[in-house]
mmCIF file of N, CA and C and ligand atoms in Angstrom:
data_model
loop_
_atom_site.group_PDB
_atom_site.id
_atom_site.type_symbol
_atom_site.label_atom_id
_atom_site.label_comp_id
_atom_site.label_asym_id
_atom_site.label_seq_id
_atom_site.Cartn_x
_atom_site.Cartn_y
_atom_site.Cartn_z
ATOM 1 N N UNK A 1 103.384 48.059 107.974
ATOM 2 C CA UNK A 1 103.863 47.219 109.099
ATOM 3 C C UNK A 1 104.124 48.108 110.305
ATOM 4 N N UNK A 2 103.340 47.890 111.352
ATOM 5 C CA UNK A 2 103.628 48.655 112.560
ATOM 6 C C UNK A 2 102.368 48.957 113.340
ATOM 7 N N UNK A 3 102.548 49.684 114.438
ATOM 8 C CA UNK A 3 101.411 50.098 115.268
ATOM 9 C C UNK A 3 100.625 51.155 114.503
ATOM 10 N N UNK A 4 99.304 51.098 114.619
ATOM 11 C CA UNK A 4 98.431 52.017 113.876
ATOM 12 C C UNK A 4 98.857 53.461 114.143
ATOM 13 N N UNK A 5 99.098 53.797 115.411
ATOM 14 C CA UNK A 5 99.702 55.079 115.790
ATOM 15 C C UNK A 5 100.400 54.883 117.131
ATOM 16 N N UNK A 6 101.080 55.908 117.629
ATOM 17 C CA UNK A 6 101.941 55.692 118.797
ATOM 18 C C UNK A 6 101.163 55.284 120.043
ATOM 19 N N UNK A 7 99.853 55.583 120.082
ATOM 20 C CA UNK A 7 99.079 55.200 121.273
ATOM 21 C C UNK A 7 98.225 53.965 121.040
ATOM 22 N N UNK A 8 98.340 53.361 119.863
ATOM 23 C CA UNK A 8 97.433 52.276 119.504
ATOM 24 C C UNK A 8 97.898 50.918 120.024
ATOM 25 N N UNK A 9 96.928 50.052 120.297
ATOM 26 C CA UNK A 9 97.247 48.656 120.651
ATOM 27 C C UNK A 9 97.023 47.759 119.435
ATOM 28 N N UNK A 10 96.785 48.387 118.271
ATOM 29 C CA UNK A 10 96.564 47.610 117.036
ATOM 30 C C UNK A 10 97.842 47.582 116.210
ATOM 31 N N UNK A 11 98.337 46.391 115.937
ATOM 32 C CA UNK A 11 99.536 46.235 115.112
ATOM 33 C C UNK A 11 99.090 45.815 113.720
ATOM 34 N N UNK A 12 99.494 46.554 112.684
ATOM 35 C CA UNK A 12 99.097 46.273 111.297
ATOM 36 C C UNK A 12 100.210 45.565 110.529
ATOM 37 N N UNK A 13 99.819 44.573 109.761
ATOM 38 C CA UNK A 13 100.734 43.957 108.790
ATOM 39 C C UNK A 13 99.865 43.635 107.580
ATOM 40 N N UNK A 14 99.819 44.563 106.647
ATOM 41 C CA UNK A 14 98.883 44.407 105.518
ATOM 42 C C UNK A 14 99.406 45.146 104.307
ATOM 43 N N UNK A 15 98.663 44.961 103.147
ATOM 44 C CA UNK A 15 99.022 45.730 101.961
ATOM 45 C C UNK A 15 100.231 45.178 101.226
ATOM 46 N N UNK A 16 100.345 43.885 101.121
ATOM 47 C CA UNK A 16 101.499 43.275 100.485
ATOM 48 C C UNK A 16 101.364 43.202 98.978
ATOM 49 N N UNK A 17 100.218 43.660 98.432
ATOM 50 C CA UNK A 17 100.065 43.857 96.997
ATOM 51 C C UNK A 17 100.480 42.675 96.147
ATOM 52 N N UNK A 18 100.007 41.502 96.457
ATOM 53 C CA UNK A 18 100.260 40.361 95.591
ATOM 54 C C UNK A 18 101.671 39.813 95.712
ATOM 55 N N UNK A 19 102.430 40.328 96.697
ATOM 56 C CA UNK A 19 103.808 39.835 96.852
ATOM 57 C C UNK A 19 104.051 39.322 98.259
ATOM 58 N N UNK A 20 103.000 39.161 99.055
ATOM 59 C CA UNK A 20 103.177 38.863 100.465
ATOM 60 C C UNK A 20 103.603 37.455 100.773
ATOM 61 N N UNK A 21 103.281 36.514 99.888
ATOM 62 C CA UNK A 21 103.573 35.116 100.224
ATOM 63 C C UNK A 21 105.073 34.914 100.341
ATOM 64 N N UNK A 22 105.806 35.429 99.367
ATOM 65 C CA UNK A 22 107.251 35.186 99.400
ATOM 66 C C UNK A 22 107.935 35.959 100.524
ATOM 67 N N UNK A 23 107.290 36.994 101.035
ATOM 68 C CA UNK A 23 107.909 37.783 102.106
ATOM 69 C C UNK A 23 107.355 37.424 103.481
ATOM 70 N N UNK A 24 106.424 36.460 103.518
ATOM 71 C CA UNK A 24 105.700 36.176 104.768
ATOM 72 C C UNK A 24 106.620 35.792 105.921
ATOM 73 N N UNK A 25 107.652 35.019 105.641
ATOM 74 C CA UNK A 25 108.491 34.581 106.762
ATOM 75 C C UNK A 25 109.212 35.765 107.396
ATOM 76 N N UNK A 26 109.772 36.647 106.549
ATOM 77 C CA UNK A 26 110.498 37.804 107.083
ATOM 78 C C UNK A 26 109.563 38.779 107.788
ATOM 79 N N UNK A 27 108.478 39.171 107.092
ATOM 80 C CA UNK A 27 107.559 40.140 107.694
ATOM 81 C C UNK A 27 106.807 39.519 108.856
ATOM 82 N N UNK A 28 106.567 38.214 108.787
ATOM 83 C CA UNK A 28 105.911 37.542 109.908
ATOM 84 C C UNK A 28 106.776 37.581 111.162
ATOM 85 N N UNK A 29 108.078 37.375 110.959
ATOM 86 C CA UNK A 29 109.023 37.440 112.081
ATOM 87 C C UNK A 29 109.003 38.837 112.705
ATOM 88 N N UNK A 30 109.079 39.855 111.837
ATOM 89 C CA UNK A 30 109.090 41.241 112.326
ATOM 90 C C UNK A 30 107.799 41.548 113.079
ATOM 91 N N UNK A 31 106.663 41.195 112.465
ATOM 92 C CA UNK A 31 105.365 41.508 113.084
ATOM 93 C C UNK A 31 105.230 40.826 114.443
ATOM 94 N N UNK A 32 105.629 39.556 114.516
ATOM 95 C CA UNK A 32 105.497 38.831 115.788
ATOM 96 C C UNK A 32 106.368 39.465 116.869
ATOM 97 N N UNK A 33 107.617 39.761 116.540
ATOM 98 C CA UNK A 33 108.534 40.313 117.545
ATOM 99 C C UNK A 33 108.111 41.704 117.985
ATOM 100 N N UNK A 34 107.652 42.509 117.027
ATOM 101 C CA UNK A 34 107.248 43.882 117.402
ATOM 102 C C UNK A 34 105.932 43.867 118.176
ATOM 103 N N UNK A 35 104.973 43.063 117.700
ATOM 104 C CA UNK A 35 103.660 43.052 118.357
ATOM 105 C C UNK A 35 103.764 42.524 119.791
ATOM 106 N N UNK A 36 104.710 41.620 120.018
ATOM 107 C CA UNK A 36 104.909 41.075 121.376
ATOM 108 C C UNK A 36 105.840 41.946 122.209
ATOM 109 N N UNK A 37 106.303 43.041 121.610
ATOM 110 C CA UNK A 37 107.149 43.971 122.360
ATOM 111 C C UNK A 37 108.549 43.440 122.612
ATOM 112 N N UNK A 38 108.933 42.408 121.854
ATOM 113 C CA UNK A 38 110.268 41.813 122.058
ATOM 114 C C UNK A 38 111.355 42.655 121.420
ATOM 115 N N UNK A 39 111.029 43.290 120.292
ATOM 116 C CA UNK A 39 112.079 43.962 119.520
ATOM 117 C C UNK A 39 111.428 44.982 118.572
ATOM 118 N N UNK A 40 112.093 46.115 118.318
ATOM 119 C CA UNK A 40 111.636 47.045 117.278
ATOM 120 C C UNK A 40 112.693 47.034 116.196
ATOM 121 N N UNK A 41 112.275 46.734 114.991
ATOM 122 C CA UNK A 41 113.218 46.599 113.886
ATOM 123 C C UNK A 41 113.447 47.971 113.259
ATOM 124 N N UNK A 42 114.714 48.395 113.136
ATOM 125 C CA UNK A 42 115.049 49.686 112.534
ATOM 126 C C UNK A 42 115.019 49.586 111.010
ATOM 127 N N UNK A 43 114.973 50.762 110.353
ATOM 128 C CA UNK A 43 115.105 50.783 108.890
ATOM 129 C C UNK A 43 113.831 50.402 108.140
ATOM 130 N N UNK A 44 112.672 50.481 108.823
ATOM 131 C CA UNK A 44 111.411 50.096 108.159
ATOM 132 C C UNK A 44 110.472 51.288 107.969
ATOM 133 N N UNK A 45 111.053 52.500 107.988
ATOM 134 C CA UNK A 45 110.202 53.693 107.837
ATOM 135 C C UNK A 45 109.354 53.645 106.567
ATOM 136 N N UNK A 46 109.871 52.970 105.548
ATOM 137 C CA UNK A 46 109.166 52.928 104.258
ATOM 138 C C UNK A 46 107.895 52.097 104.300
ATOM 139 N N UNK A 47 107.687 51.311 105.360
ATOM 140 C CA UNK A 47 106.448 50.520 105.465
ATOM 141 C C UNK A 47 105.622 50.877 106.708
ATOM 142 N N UNK A 48 106.056 51.841 107.483
ATOM 143 C CA UNK A 48 105.356 52.193 108.713
ATOM 144 C C UNK A 48 104.035 52.904 108.393
ATOM 145 N N UNK A 49 102.971 52.605 109.161
ATOM 146 C CA UNK A 49 101.669 53.234 108.904
ATOM 147 C C UNK A 49 101.717 54.758 108.954
ATOM 148 N N UNK A 50 102.623 55.333 109.773
ATOM 149 C CA UNK A 50 102.617 56.807 109.895
ATOM 150 C C UNK A 50 103.508 57.493 108.856
ATOM 151 N N UNK A 51 103.945 56.753 107.838
ATOM 152 C CA UNK A 51 104.873 57.340 106.864
ATOM 153 C C UNK A 51 104.215 58.434 106.019
ATOM 154 N N UNK A 52 102.898 58.469 105.975
ATOM 155 C CA UNK A 52 102.217 59.498 105.187
ATOM 156 C C UNK A 52 101.928 60.749 106.013
ATOM 157 N N UNK A 53 102.208 60.641 107.320
ATOM 158 C CA UNK A 53 101.929 61.786 108.196
ATOM 159 C C UNK A 53 102.915 62.901 107.874
ATOM 160 N N UNK A 54 102.462 64.129 107.845
ATOM 161 C CA UNK A 54 103.392 65.258 107.664
ATOM 162 C C UNK A 54 103.976 65.572 109.036
ATOM 163 N N UNK A 55 105.257 65.581 109.125
ATOM 164 C CA UNK A 55 105.944 65.706 110.431
ATOM 165 C C UNK A 55 105.923 67.144 110.914
HETATM 166 C C1 LIG B 101 95.680 34.598 93.208
HETATM 167 C C2 LIG B 101 96.808 35.094 94.037
HETATM 168 C C3 LIG B 101 98.112 34.776 93.696
HETATM 169 C C4 LIG B 101 99.179 35.242 94.452
HETATM 170 N N1 LIG B 101 100.452 34.879 94.104
HETATM 171 C C5 LIG B 101 101.483 35.298 94.873
HETATM 172 C C6 LIG B 101 102.813 34.905 94.567
HETATM 173 O O1 LIG B 101 103.063 34.188 93.613
HETATM 174 N N2 LIG B 101 103.795 35.322 95.362
HETATM 175 C C7 LIG B 101 103.576 36.100 96.427
HETATM 176 O O2 LIG B 101 104.523 36.452 97.147
HETATM 177 N N3 LIG B 101 102.320 36.518 96.758
HETATM 178 C C8 LIG B 101 101.280 36.126 95.994
HETATM 179 N N4 LIG B 101 100.005 36.509 96.299
HETATM 180 C C9 LIG B 101 99.794 37.439 97.414
HETATM 181 C C10 LIG B 101 99.786 36.755 98.767
HETATM 182 O O3 LIG B 101 98.901 35.671 98.761
HETATM 183 C C11 LIG B 101 99.335 37.817 99.778
HETATM 184 O O4 LIG B 101 100.190 38.976 99.670
HETATM 185 C C12 LIG B 101 99.431 37.294 101.206
HETATM 186 O O5 LIG B 101 98.637 36.161 101.342
HETATM 187 C C13 LIG B 101 98.987 38.388 102.184
HETATM 188 O O6 LIG B 101 99.076 37.845 103.467
HETATM 189 P P1 LIG B 101 98.162 38.436 104.619
HETATM 190 O O7 LIG B 101 98.475 37.638 105.837
HETATM 191 O O8 LIG B 101 98.354 39.910 104.686
HETATM 192 O O9 LIG B 101 96.654 38.223 104.163
HETATM 193 P P2 LIG B 101 95.895 36.873 103.866
HETATM 194 O O10 LIG B 101 96.788 35.803 103.371
HETATM 195 O O11 LIG B 101 94.707 37.293 103.035
HETATM 196 O O12 LIG B 101 95.385 36.407 105.312
HETATM 197 C C14 LIG B 101 94.368 37.121 105.977
HETATM 198 C C15 LIG B 101 93.635 36.093 106.867
HETATM 199 O O13 LIG B 101 92.735 36.841 107.728
HETATM 200 C C16 LIG B 101 91.513 36.106 107.769
HETATM 201 N N5 LIG B 101 90.479 37.074 108.129
HETATM 202 C C17 LIG B 101 89.895 38.028 107.333
HETATM 203 N N6 LIG B 101 88.992 38.740 108.049
HETATM 204 C C18 LIG B 101 89.020 38.245 109.307
HETATM 205 C C19 LIG B 101 88.312 38.553 110.504
HETATM 206 N N7 LIG B 101 87.411 39.533 110.558
HETATM 207 N N8 LIG B 101 88.611 37.836 111.626
HETATM 208 C C20 LIG B 101 89.545 36.852 111.596
HETATM 209 N N9 LIG B 101 90.247 36.512 110.494
HETATM 210 C C21 LIG B 101 89.969 37.199 109.375
HETATM 211 C C22 LIG B 101 91.348 35.559 106.381
HETATM 212 O O14 LIG B 101 90.459 34.431 106.421
HETATM 213 C C23 LIG B 101 92.797 35.126 106.051
HETATM 214 O O15 LIG B 101 93.069 33.822 106.518
HETATM 215 C C24 LIG B 101 98.917 36.069 95.567
HETATM 216 C C25 LIG B 101 97.595 36.401 95.932
HETATM 217 C C26 LIG B 101 96.553 35.919 95.166
HETATM 218 C C27 LIG B 101 95.150 36.257 95.581
#
């Protein structure tokens, strides 16, 4: 869940591994608000696309 990278205009919300339906309302809310630039939700590092990047 998040922008592909810091310069990207692509917002990703994928990889729900067979559990996405029950979480759709929550993650849908987050994706819509972030993609529209309304709000950035804290505490989601565990699902951010850049979490595999070595810092
Ligand atoms: C058999 C089955 C049972 C499941 N049971 C459960 C369950 O009990 N509980 C649960 O929480 N989750 C369940 N899931 C998982 C849940 O359905 C998925 O996690 C969820 O649908 C993922 O949502 P999504 O929006 O990421 O992708 P999707 O729901 O797959 O939506 C992607 C959409 O993008 C469209 N699309 C694809 N390519 C393009 C393109 N190039 N251009 C435009 N549109 C495109 C597709 O047509 C589709 O409408 C199940 C999944 C399956 C297959």
